[in-house]
Amino acid sequence: MAERSTAAVDVADNSGDDPLTAQADTAATDGVAEERKTAEEPTEAPEQKAVERKNGEQPSIAAPELHSGHKLARRYRLEECVTRLDGFSSWRAVDEKLRRAVGVHLLPADHPRARSVLAAARSAALLGDPRFVQVLDAVEENDLVYVVHEWLPDTTELTALLADGPLPAHDAYQLVTQVSQAMAAAHREGLAHLRLTPSAVLRSSTGQYRIRGLAVNAALRGITADRPQRTDTEAIGALLYAALTQRWPYESDAYGLSGLPKGVGLIPPDQVRAGVHRGLSEIAMRALANDGATASRQEPPCTTPDELAKAVGAMPRVKPPEPEFPAPAEYQRTTYQQGTYGRPQPRPMVTQPLPQPPAPLESRTGKALKWAVGALLIAALGLGSWQIADRLLPKETPQEAPVVQPPADEKPEPPKPLTIASATDFDPFPEGNGEEYPEAVPNALDGDPGTYWHTKNYASANLGNQKDGVGIVLDLGSAQKVREVDLSLVGNTSVEIRTAPEDASAAPSTADGFTTQASKAGTDLKLELTKPVTTRYVLVWLTELPLNEGEFRGQLSEVKVMG
């Protein structure tokens, strides 16, 4: 159960109805009442099913009858069924090719929602944002539709975190900041979640939040919304409300949390529990606004994740608590005498005469001091004699040597940034598959350190022994003199800087077509070339990747070419 609670699966949350999407859930027969009804109803008789078909009603669809050990595409071996509901099932599986755990959603190809699930999974896979649990594969095969995604055993569901109590103000601030920014980026690409519950939010051991089930959870359940941005914004507000109070902001209990008292309405978090951060309380109320009304003191409601992210960014940053250090232990005197541990002992009376110290300058130190003073006196006499002789003897006027000033044009000029005309991902055949998240390459050139181009996940730092490296090729537009390449990376990464021949009119198609000019490992790197090289194409080649949440992935946030 511990692993299941932290894994990136379980789209069927059986802990309660989601009031954020109540209308859409009702239309899609979603919710706890329907789930329990489906589980408790006896098997229908054949006569009853015939009546349903006659009346034009759609009979319920059974989930595919698969078992542990079944293998999909000769690669994904099913291990444990996590959810079986409404014609689909969710599994923990093993990718035998890459030797890693994955999650799999399965449903029949003739399921009425099979097409929408495939479309949602493929759209979510194109986003490539590491703040979301990544969709790895979406396939229709042998009358089955299955979606493969990341499995993150080193993360913890928000549901489990809230079971231990409200989150500290800094953790709640990080939650609403990261989730609102991630959902704003998803909506800019036309993707909505519509099922953003506490079980859909995961926190890693480093404090980073990941969102699972983007678009796919809603498609599996048939959930739609007329105002998807408003739905997701209200969901984020409910998550923040629960994080601050350990209460669900509606009258019904849900997700292991108690609801608000009946009849009191939506009250601010700082009125539910003492000590709640007032700024975060107002942010939660602005996101939970109903029909334009808000319990915030003055500010208007937030109706989109982007508005919510900007509102959080405008408030003063909530700092983490200061670390507490234990007070130093009180000093105790100790003796070796039995029965007197820790007790001050009286000094014994002196009964014998103390030995007299040697006379001044008769000890070893005194003798060494006399020798040192004598040596200094001799040196002073010699220096004084030399100065006297220098003044009495006639002096020859030396001719001053001319001072040679280096010409101004020989002073080296500091390197200056070169314009990067374009950039493309580089994952050449035969080891590579020709591409490595090309849609994320502009993130390395946008000047924003919070965005980055990233590689795929690999089983080891050396890219799973599959290839020598991956990277991006920078096109300077024309042949330029390159002196240095500056990189900002996430995690300790080994990088090589390679350049194409000076007369190359197109980037080489293999890594061997470039010449290695510099290499280094780190996060913020300045890779100076041994000597300036004239080239049009520069290859940033990642050869060893850092560990990132249980797998190895390279992330390049910024790159500059200096000439």
Coordinates of C-alpha atoms in Angstrom, one line a residue:
M1 CA 0.0 0.0 0.0
A2 CA 2.9 2.4 0.7
E3 CA 4.2 2.0 -2.8
R4 CA 0.7 2.3 -4.3
S5 CA 0.1 5.5 -2.5
T6 CA 3.2 7.1 -3.9
A7 CA 3.0 5.7 -7.4
A8 CA 1.9 7.6 -10.5
V9 CA -1.3 5.6 -11.1
D10 CA -4.7 5.3 -9.4
V11 CA -6.8 7.6 -11.6
A12 CA -9.9 6.2 -9.9
D13 CA -10.0 7.9 -6.5
N14 CA -12.5 6.1 -4.4
S15 CA -12.2 8.4 -1.4
G16 CA -15.1 10.7 -2.3
D17 CA -16.8 12.8 -4.9
D18 CA -15.0 15.8 -6.4
P19 CA -17.3 18.9 -6.0
L20 CA -15.0 20.9 -8.3
T21 CA -16.4 18.9 -11.3
A22 CA -19.7 17.9 -9.9
Q23 CA -21.8 18.7 -12.9
A24 CA -19.4 17.0 -15.3
D25 CA -19.0 14.0 -13.0
T26 CA -22.8 13.6 -12.8
A27 CA -23.0 13.6 -16.6
A28 CA -20.3 11.0 -16.8
T29 CA -21.7 8.8 -14.0
D30 CA -18.6 9.7 -12.0
G31 CA -18.3 9.7 -8.2
V32 CA -18.4 7.6 -5.2
A33 CA -22.1 6.9 -5.3
E34 CA -21.9 5.5 -8.8
E35 CA -18.8 3.5 -7.9
R36 CA -20.4 1.9 -4.9
K37 CA -23.5 1.3 -6.9
T38 CA -21.5 -0.5 -9.6
A39 CA -19.7 -2.5 -7.0
E40 CA -22.7 -3.5 -5.0
E41 CA -25.3 -4.3 -7.7
P42 CA -25.6 -8.0 -8.5
T43 CA -24.8 -9.4 -11.9
E44 CA -27.6 -8.5 -14.3
A45 CA -29.6 -11.4 -15.7
P46 CA -29.5 -12.0 -19.5
E47 CA -33.2 -10.9 -19.7
Q48 CA -32.4 -7.5 -18.1
K49 CA -29.5 -6.9 -20.5
A50 CA -31.8 -7.7 -23.4
V51 CA -34.3 -5.1 -22.2
E52 CA -31.5 -2.6 -22.0
R53 CA -30.5 -3.2 -25.6
K54 CA -34.1 -3.0 -26.7
N55 CA -34.6 0.3 -25.0
G56 CA -31.4 1.7 -26.6
E57 CA -29.5 1.9 -23.3
Q58 CA -25.7 1.3 -23.3
P59 CA -24.8 -1.8 -21.3
S60 CA -21.9 -1.5 -18.9
I61 CA -18.5 -2.4 -20.3
A62 CA -16.3 -4.9 -18.4
A63 CA -12.6 -4.1 -17.9
P64 CA -10.3 -6.3 -19.9
E65 CA -9.7 -9.6 -18.1
L66 CA -5.9 -9.6 -17.8
H67 CA -3.7 -11.1 -15.1
S68 CA -0.3 -10.5 -13.5
G69 CA 2.4 -11.6 -15.9
H70 CA 0.6 -10.6 -19.1
K71 CA 2.9 -8.8 -21.4
L72 CA 2.0 -5.9 -23.8
A73 CA 4.0 -5.3 -27.0
R74 CA 6.5 -8.0 -25.7
R75 CA 7.8 -5.3 -23.4
Y76 CA 5.4 -4.2 -20.6
R77 CA 4.8 -6.9 -18.1
L78 CA 1.8 -6.3 -15.8
E79 CA 2.5 -6.8 -12.1
E80 CA -0.3 -5.5 -10.0
C81 CA -3.8 -4.2 -10.7
V82 CA -4.3 -1.0 -8.9
T83 CA -7.8 0.0 -10.2
R84 CA -10.6 -1.7 -12.1
L85 CA -13.5 0.6 -12.8
D86 CA -16.0 1.5 -15.5
G87 CA -14.5 -0.6 -18.2
F88 CA -10.9 0.3 -17.7
S89 CA -8.1 -0.9 -15.3
S90 CA -4.9 0.6 -14.1
W91 CA -1.7 -1.5 -13.4
R92 CA 1.8 -1.3 -12.0
A93 CA 4.0 -2.8 -14.7
V94 CA 7.6 -3.3 -15.6
D95 CA 9.2 -2.1 -18.8
E96 CA 11.5 -5.0 -19.5
K97 CA 13.4 -3.2 -22.2
L98 CA 14.5 -0.3 -20.0
R99 CA 14.2 -2.3 -16.8
R100 CA 12.1 0.2 -14.9
A101 CA 8.6 0.4 -13.3
V102 CA 5.8 2.1 -15.3
G103 CA 2.1 2.6 -14.9
V104 CA -0.4 1.3 -17.5
H105 CA -4.1 2.2 -18.1
L106 CA -6.0 -0.5 -20.1
L107 CA -9.4 -0.4 -21.8
P108 CA -11.0 -2.3 -24.7
A109 CA -10.6 -0.7 -28.2
D110 CA -14.4 -0.7 -28.6
H111 CA -14.9 1.3 -25.3
P112 CA -16.9 4.5 -26.0
R113 CA -14.1 6.6 -24.5
A114 CA -11.1 4.7 -26.1
R115 CA -10.7 7.4 -28.9
S116 CA -10.7 10.3 -26.4
V117 CA -8.3 8.5 -24.1
L118 CA -5.8 8.0 -26.9
A119 CA -6.1 11.6 -28.1
A120 CA -5.7 12.9 -24.5
A121 CA -2.6 10.8 -23.9
R122 CA -0.9 11.7 -27.1
S123 CA -1.6 15.4 -26.5
A124 CA -0.2 15.2 -22.9
A125 CA 2.9 13.4 -24.2
L126 CA 3.7 16.3 -26.5
L127 CA 3.7 18.7 -23.6
G128 CA 7.0 17.3 -22.3
D129 CA 6.8 19.4 -19.1
P130 CA 8.7 17.7 -16.2
R131 CA 6.3 19.1 -13.7
F132 CA 3.8 16.5 -15.0
V133 CA 4.0 12.7 -14.8
Q134 CA 5.1 11.9 -18.4
V135 CA 3.1 9.8 -20.8
L136 CA 5.6 7.4 -22.4
D137 CA 3.4 5.5 -24.9
A138 CA -0.2 5.4 -26.1
V139 CA -1.1 2.4 -28.3
E140 CA -4.0 0.5 -29.8
E141 CA -3.1 -3.1 -30.3
N142 CA -5.0 -6.5 -30.3
D143 CA -8.4 -5.0 -29.5
L144 CA -6.8 -3.1 -26.5
V145 CA -6.0 0.5 -25.9
Y146 CA -3.3 1.1 -23.3
V147 CA -1.5 4.2 -22.1
V148 CA 2.0 3.9 -20.5
H149 CA 3.3 6.6 -18.1
E150 CA 5.9 7.2 -15.5
W151 CA 5.8 5.4 -12.1
L152 CA 7.4 7.5 -9.3
P153 CA 7.9 5.3 -6.2
D154 CA 10.0 8.0 -4.4
T155 CA 7.1 10.5 -4.3
T156 CA 4.3 10.9 -1.8
E157 CA 0.6 11.7 -2.6
L158 CA -0.8 14.9 -1.1
T159 CA -3.5 12.7 0.4
A160 CA -0.9 11.0 2.5
L161 CA 0.8 14.3 3.5
L162 CA -2.5 15.8 4.6
A163 CA -3.3 12.7 6.7
D164 CA -0.5 13.7 9.0
G165 CA -1.8 17.3 9.5
P166 CA -1.9 20.7 7.7
L167 CA 1.2 21.6 5.8
P168 CA 3.6 24.4 7.1
A169 CA 3.0 27.7 5.4
H170 CA 6.2 27.4 3.3
D171 CA 5.2 24.0 2.0
A172 CA 1.6 25.3 1.2
Y173 CA 3.2 28.2 -0.6
Q174 CA 5.4 25.9 -2.7
L175 CA 2.4 23.8 -3.5
V176 CA 0.2 26.6 -4.8
T177 CA 3.1 28.2 -6.6
Q178 CA 4.3 25.1 -8.5
V179 CA 0.8 23.6 -9.3
S180 CA -0.6 26.9 -10.5
Q181 CA 2.4 27.6 -12.7
A182 CA 2.3 24.1 -14.1
M183 CA -1.4 24.2 -14.9
A184 CA -1.0 27.7 -16.5
A185 CA 1.6 26.2 -18.8
A186 CA -0.7 23.3 -19.7
H187 CA -3.7 25.5 -20.5
R188 CA -1.5 27.6 -22.8
E189 CA -1.1 24.4 -24.8
G190 CA -4.8 23.7 -24.7
L191 CA -4.6 21.0 -22.1
A192 CA -6.8 20.8 -19.0
H193 CA -6.9 18.4 -16.0
L194 CA -10.5 18.5 -14.7
R195 CA -9.6 15.9 -12.0
L196 CA -7.1 17.8 -9.9
T197 CA -7.6 16.1 -6.6
P198 CA -5.1 15.5 -3.7
S199 CA -4.4 12.0 -5.1
A200 CA -3.3 13.6 -8.4
V201 CA -0.5 15.7 -6.8
L202 CA 2.8 14.1 -5.7
R203 CA 5.7 15.6 -3.8
S204 CA 9.2 14.3 -4.3
S205 CA 11.9 14.0 -1.6
T206 CA 13.4 17.2 -2.9
G207 CA 10.1 19.2 -2.3
Q208 CA 9.1 19.3 -6.0
Y209 CA 5.5 18.8 -6.9
R210 CA 4.4 16.6 -9.8
I211 CA 0.9 16.4 -11.3
R212 CA -0.3 13.1 -12.7
G213 CA -3.2 12.3 -15.1
L214 CA -3.2 15.5 -17.1
A215 CA -6.1 15.2 -19.6
V216 CA -6.0 11.4 -19.3
N217 CA -7.8 11.0 -16.0
A218 CA -10.7 13.1 -17.2
A219 CA -10.8 11.2 -20.5
L220 CA -10.9 7.8 -18.7
R221 CA -13.9 9.0 -16.7
G222 CA -15.6 10.9 -19.5
I223 CA -15.3 14.2 -17.6
T224 CA -15.8 17.4 -19.5
A225 CA -16.3 21.0 -18.5
D226 CA -17.7 24.2 -20.1
R227 CA -15.0 26.3 -18.4
P228 CA -12.0 24.1 -18.0
Q229 CA -9.7 26.9 -16.7
R230 CA -12.2 27.9 -14.0
T231 CA -12.6 24.2 -13.0
D232 CA -8.8 23.7 -12.6
T233 CA -8.4 27.0 -10.8
E234 CA -11.1 26.1 -8.3
A235 CA -9.4 22.7 -7.8
I236 CA -6.0 24.4 -7.0
G237 CA -7.8 26.6 -4.5
A238 CA -9.3 23.5 -2.8
L239 CA -5.9 21.9 -2.6
L240 CA -4.5 25.0 -1.0
Y241 CA -7.4 25.2 1.4
A242 CA -6.9 21.6 2.4
A243 CA -3.2 22.1 2.9
L244 CA -3.8 25.1 5.2
T245 CA -6.6 23.6 7.3
Q246 CA -6.7 19.8 6.8
R247 CA -10.3 20.3 5.9
W248 CA -12.1 19.9 2.5
P249 CA -13.7 23.3 1.6
Y250 CA -17.2 21.8 1.1
E251 CA -19.8 20.3 3.3
S252 CA -19.1 16.7 2.1
D253 CA -16.2 14.7 3.4
A254 CA -13.7 13.7 0.7
Y255 CA -10.2 12.2 0.2
G256 CA -9.9 11.3 3.9
L257 CA -10.6 14.9 4.9
S258 CA -13.6 16.2 6.9
G259 CA -15.8 18.8 5.2
L260 CA -16.9 22.1 6.6
P261 CA -19.8 22.3 9.1
K262 CA -23.2 22.3 7.3
G263 CA -24.8 25.6 6.9
V264 CA -21.8 27.9 7.5
G265 CA -20.9 28.2 3.9
L266 CA -17.3 28.8 2.6
I267 CA -15.3 30.5 5.4
P268 CA -11.7 31.6 5.0
P269 CA -9.0 29.2 6.2
D270 CA -7.7 31.6 8.8
Q271 CA -11.1 31.4 10.5
V272 CA -11.1 27.5 10.4
R273 CA -7.7 27.1 12.1
A274 CA -5.6 29.5 14.1
G275 CA -2.2 30.5 12.9
V276 CA -3.0 30.1 9.1
H277 CA -0.9 32.5 6.9
R278 CA -3.3 35.3 6.0
G279 CA -1.9 35.9 2.5
L280 CA -2.3 32.2 1.6
S281 CA -5.8 32.2 3.1
E282 CA -6.8 35.1 0.8
I283 CA -5.3 33.3 -2.2
A284 CA -7.3 30.2 -1.5
M285 CA -10.5 32.2 -1.2
R286 CA -9.8 34.0 -4.5
A287 CA -9.4 30.7 -6.3
L288 CA -12.5 29.2 -4.7
A289 CA -14.8 32.1 -5.8
N290 CA -18.3 30.9 -6.7
D291 CA -20.2 32.8 -9.4
G292 CA -18.0 35.8 -9.1
A293 CA -18.3 36.1 -5.4
T294 CA -15.2 35.9 -3.1
A295 CA -14.6 35.9 0.6
S296 CA -11.3 37.8 0.1
R297 CA -11.1 41.2 1.7
Q298 CA -10.5 43.4 -1.4
E299 CA -9.0 41.5 -4.2
P300 CA -11.0 40.1 -7.2
P301 CA -11.4 36.3 -7.8
C302 CA -8.9 34.3 -9.9
T303 CA -10.6 32.5 -12.7
T304 CA -7.6 31.0 -14.6
P305 CA -4.5 29.2 -13.4
D306 CA -2.4 32.0 -15.0
E307 CA -4.2 34.7 -12.9
L308 CA -3.8 32.6 -9.8
A309 CA 0.0 32.1 -10.5
K310 CA 0.4 35.9 -10.9
A311 CA -1.5 36.5 -7.7
V312 CA 0.7 34.1 -5.8
G313 CA 3.8 35.8 -7.4
A314 CA 2.6 39.2 -6.3
M315 CA 2.4 38.3 -2.6
P316 CA 5.5 38.4 -0.3
R317 CA 7.5 35.2 -0.6
V318 CA 6.9 32.8 2.4
K319 CA 10.3 31.8 3.7
P320 CA 11.0 28.4 5.1
P321 CA 11.3 28.2 8.9
E322 CA 14.7 28.7 10.5
P323 CA 16.4 25.5 11.5
E324 CA 16.4 24.7 15.2
F325 CA 19.7 23.8 16.8
P326 CA 19.8 22.0 20.2
A327 CA 21.2 24.0 23.2
P328 CA 24.7 23.1 24.1
A329 CA 25.0 20.7 27.1
E330 CA 26.0 22.4 30.3
Y331 CA 29.8 21.9 31.1
Q332 CA 30.5 19.6 34.0
R333 CA 33.8 19.2 35.7
T334 CA 35.0 15.6 35.9
T335 CA 37.6 13.9 38.0
Y336 CA 39.0 10.4 38.1
Q337 CA 38.3 10.0 41.8
Q338 CA 35.6 7.5 42.6
G339 CA 32.4 9.0 43.9
T340 CA 33.3 12.6 42.9
Y341 CA 32.1 12.6 39.2
G342 CA 30.9 16.1 38.3
R343 CA 31.7 17.7 41.7
P344 CA 34.2 20.5 42.1
Q345 CA 37.1 19.3 44.3
P346 CA 39.0 21.4 46.9
R347 CA 42.5 22.3 46.0
P348 CA 45.1 20.4 48.1
M349 CA 47.3 22.5 50.4
V350 CA 50.8 23.1 49.2
T351 CA 53.2 21.4 51.6
Q352 CA 56.3 21.3 49.5
P353 CA 58.2 24.3 48.1
L354 CA 57.5 24.9 44.5
P355 CA 60.6 24.7 42.2
Q356 CA 61.9 28.1 41.3
P357 CA 61.9 29.1 37.6
P358 CA 65.3 29.7 36.0
A359 CA 66.7 33.2 36.0
P360 CA 65.7 35.4 33.0
L361 CA 67.5 34.5 29.7
E362 CA 69.0 31.4 31.3
S363 CA 66.3 29.0 30.0
R364 CA 66.3 27.6 26.5
T365 CA 63.9 30.3 25.3
G366 CA 66.1 33.0 26.8
K367 CA 69.3 31.6 25.2
A368 CA 67.5 31.4 21.8
L369 CA 66.4 35.0 22.2
K370 CA 70.0 36.1 23.0
W371 CA 71.2 34.5 19.8
A372 CA 68.4 36.0 17.8
V373 CA 69.1 39.5 19.1
G374 CA 72.9 39.1 18.4
A375 CA 72.2 38.1 14.8
L376 CA 69.9 41.1 14.3
L377 CA 72.6 43.4 15.7
I378 CA 75.2 42.0 13.3
A379 CA 72.8 42.4 10.3
A380 CA 72.0 46.0 11.3
L381 CA 75.7 46.8 11.5
G382 CA 76.3 45.3 8.1
L383 CA 73.4 47.2 6.6
G384 CA 74.5 50.5 8.1
S385 CA 78.1 50.1 6.8
W386 CA 76.8 49.4 3.3
Q387 CA 74.6 52.5 3.3
I388 CA 77.5 54.7 4.5
A389 CA 79.8 53.3 1.8
D390 CA 77.1 53.9 -0.8
R391 CA 76.9 57.6 0.1
L392 CA 80.7 58.2 0.2
L393 CA 81.7 56.5 -3.0
P394 CA 81.0 58.3 -6.3
K395 CA 77.9 57.2 -8.2
E396 CA 77.6 56.4 -11.8
T397 CA 74.5 57.8 -13.4
P398 CA 72.6 54.9 -14.9
Q399 CA 70.8 55.3 -18.1
E400 CA 67.1 54.7 -17.8
A401 CA 65.9 51.9 -20.0
P402 CA 63.0 52.9 -22.2
V403 CA 59.6 51.7 -21.1
V404 CA 58.0 49.7 -23.9
Q405 CA 54.2 50.1 -23.9
P406 CA 52.3 47.3 -25.6
P407 CA 50.3 48.4 -28.6
A408 CA 46.7 49.0 -27.8
D409 CA 45.5 46.6 -30.5
E410 CA 47.2 43.7 -28.8
K411 CA 45.1 43.8 -25.7
P412 CA 42.7 40.9 -25.7
E413 CA 39.0 41.9 -25.9
P414 CA 36.6 40.2 -23.5
P415 CA 34.3 37.6 -25.1
K416 CA 30.9 38.9 -26.2
P417 CA 27.7 36.9 -26.8
L418 CA 27.0 35.7 -30.3
T419 CA 23.5 35.5 -31.8
I420 CA 22.1 32.0 -32.1
A421 CA 20.0 31.9 -35.2
S422 CA 18.3 28.6 -34.4
A423 CA 18.8 25.4 -32.4
T424 CA 17.7 21.7 -32.9
D425 CA 17.8 18.6 -30.8
F426 CA 20.5 16.1 -31.8
D427 CA 19.9 12.3 -31.3
P428 CA 21.5 10.7 -34.4
F429 CA 20.9 7.3 -35.8
P430 CA 21.7 4.4 -35.4
E431 CA 21.9 4.6 -31.6
G432 CA 19.3 7.4 -31.3
N433 CA 15.8 7.6 -32.7
G434 CA 16.3 10.9 -34.5
E435 CA 14.8 13.3 -31.9
E436 CA 15.0 14.2 -28.2
Y437 CA 12.1 16.5 -27.2
P438 CA 12.5 19.0 -30.1
E439 CA 9.5 21.1 -28.9
A440 CA 11.4 21.9 -25.6
V441 CA 14.6 23.2 -27.3
P442 CA 13.5 26.9 -27.4
N443 CA 13.4 26.8 -23.5
A444 CA 17.3 26.7 -23.5
L445 CA 17.4 30.0 -25.5
D446 CA 14.6 32.1 -23.9
G447 CA 16.6 33.7 -21.2
D448 CA 14.4 32.2 -18.5
P449 CA 16.3 30.0 -16.0
G450 CA 13.0 28.4 -14.9
T451 CA 12.5 26.7 -18.3
Y452 CA 14.7 24.1 -19.9
W453 CA 15.2 21.6 -22.7
H454 CA 15.4 18.0 -21.3
T455 CA 16.4 14.6 -22.5
K456 CA 14.4 11.4 -22.1
N457 CA 14.7 9.3 -19.0
Y458 CA 17.5 6.7 -18.9
A459 CA 18.3 3.8 -16.7
S460 CA 21.9 4.9 -15.9
A461 CA 24.1 8.1 -16.0
N462 CA 25.7 6.9 -19.3
L463 CA 22.3 7.0 -21.0
G464 CA 21.6 3.3 -20.2
N465 CA 24.5 2.2 -22.4
Q466 CA 22.3 2.9 -25.4
K467 CA 24.3 5.7 -27.0
D468 CA 27.3 8.0 -26.5
G469 CA 25.3 11.1 -25.8
V470 CA 22.5 13.4 -26.8
G471 CA 22.4 17.2 -27.2
I472 CA 21.4 20.2 -29.2
V473 CA 23.0 21.8 -32.3
L474 CA 23.3 25.7 -32.2
D475 CA 23.2 27.4 -35.6
L476 CA 25.0 30.8 -35.5
G477 CA 23.7 31.8 -39.0
S478 CA 27.1 32.1 -40.4
A479 CA 30.7 31.1 -39.6
Q480 CA 31.7 33.0 -36.4
K481 CA 34.8 32.9 -34.2
V482 CA 33.8 31.0 -31.0
R483 CA 35.8 31.4 -27.8
E484 CA 33.6 30.1 -25.0
V485 CA 30.2 28.4 -24.4
D486 CA 28.3 29.1 -21.1
L487 CA 25.8 26.6 -19.9
S488 CA 23.3 26.4 -17.0
L489 CA 22.2 22.8 -16.2
V490 CA 20.0 21.1 -13.6
G491 CA 22.2 18.6 -11.7
N492 CA 25.8 17.6 -12.2
T493 CA 26.1 16.9 -15.9
S494 CA 29.1 15.9 -18.1
V495 CA 29.2 18.0 -21.3
E496 CA 31.4 18.3 -24.4
I497 CA 31.5 21.3 -26.7
R498 CA 32.0 20.2 -30.3
T499 CA 32.2 22.3 -33.5
A500 CA 31.6 21.6 -37.2
P501 CA 34.2 22.3 -39.8
E502 CA 34.6 26.0 -40.8
D503 CA 33.4 25.5 -44.3
A504 CA 30.4 23.3 -43.4
S505 CA 27.2 24.5 -45.0
A506 CA 25.0 22.2 -43.0
A507 CA 25.3 20.6 -39.5
P508 CA 26.9 17.1 -39.6
S509 CA 24.5 14.2 -39.2
T510 CA 26.7 12.3 -36.8
A511 CA 28.5 13.2 -33.6
D512 CA 31.8 12.2 -35.2
G513 CA 31.3 14.9 -37.8
F514 CA 32.0 17.5 -35.1
T515 CA 35.4 18.1 -33.4
T516 CA 35.6 18.1 -29.6
Q517 CA 36.9 21.5 -28.3
A518 CA 36.2 21.4 -24.6
S519 CA 34.6 19.2 -21.9
K520 CA 33.7 19.6 -18.3
A521 CA 31.1 18.4 -15.6
G522 CA 29.0 20.6 -13.4
T523 CA 25.9 22.7 -13.3
D524 CA 27.0 26.3 -14.2
L525 CA 29.8 25.8 -16.7
K526 CA 32.0 28.2 -18.7
L527 CA 33.7 26.0 -21.3
E528 CA 36.6 27.9 -22.8
L529 CA 37.9 26.5 -26.1
T530 CA 41.7 25.8 -26.2
K531 CA 41.9 28.4 -29.0
P532 CA 39.2 30.4 -30.8
V533 CA 37.5 28.3 -33.6
T534 CA 35.6 29.6 -36.6
T535 CA 32.5 27.7 -37.1
R536 CA 28.8 28.0 -37.8
Y537 CA 27.5 25.0 -35.9
V538 CA 28.2 24.2 -32.2
L539 CA 27.1 20.9 -30.6
V540 CA 26.3 20.8 -26.9
W541 CA 26.8 17.1 -26.3
L542 CA 25.6 15.6 -23.0
T543 CA 27.6 12.4 -22.1
E544 CA 26.7 11.7 -18.5
L545 CA 23.3 12.6 -16.9
P546 CA 22.4 13.4 -13.3
L547 CA 19.9 11.4 -11.2
N548 CA 16.5 13.0 -11.2
E549 CA 13.7 11.4 -9.1
G550 CA 14.9 7.8 -9.5
E551 CA 15.9 8.1 -13.2
F552 CA 18.7 9.8 -15.2
R553 CA 17.8 12.9 -17.3
G554 CA 19.7 15.9 -18.6
Q555 CA 18.2 19.4 -18.3
L556 CA 19.7 22.4 -20.0
S557 CA 18.1 25.7 -18.9
E558 CA 20.3 28.3 -20.6
V559 CA 23.1 28.3 -23.2
K560 CA 25.2 31.2 -24.5
V561 CA 27.9 31.2 -27.2
M562 CA 30.7 33.8 -26.7
G563 CA 33.0 35.0 -29.4

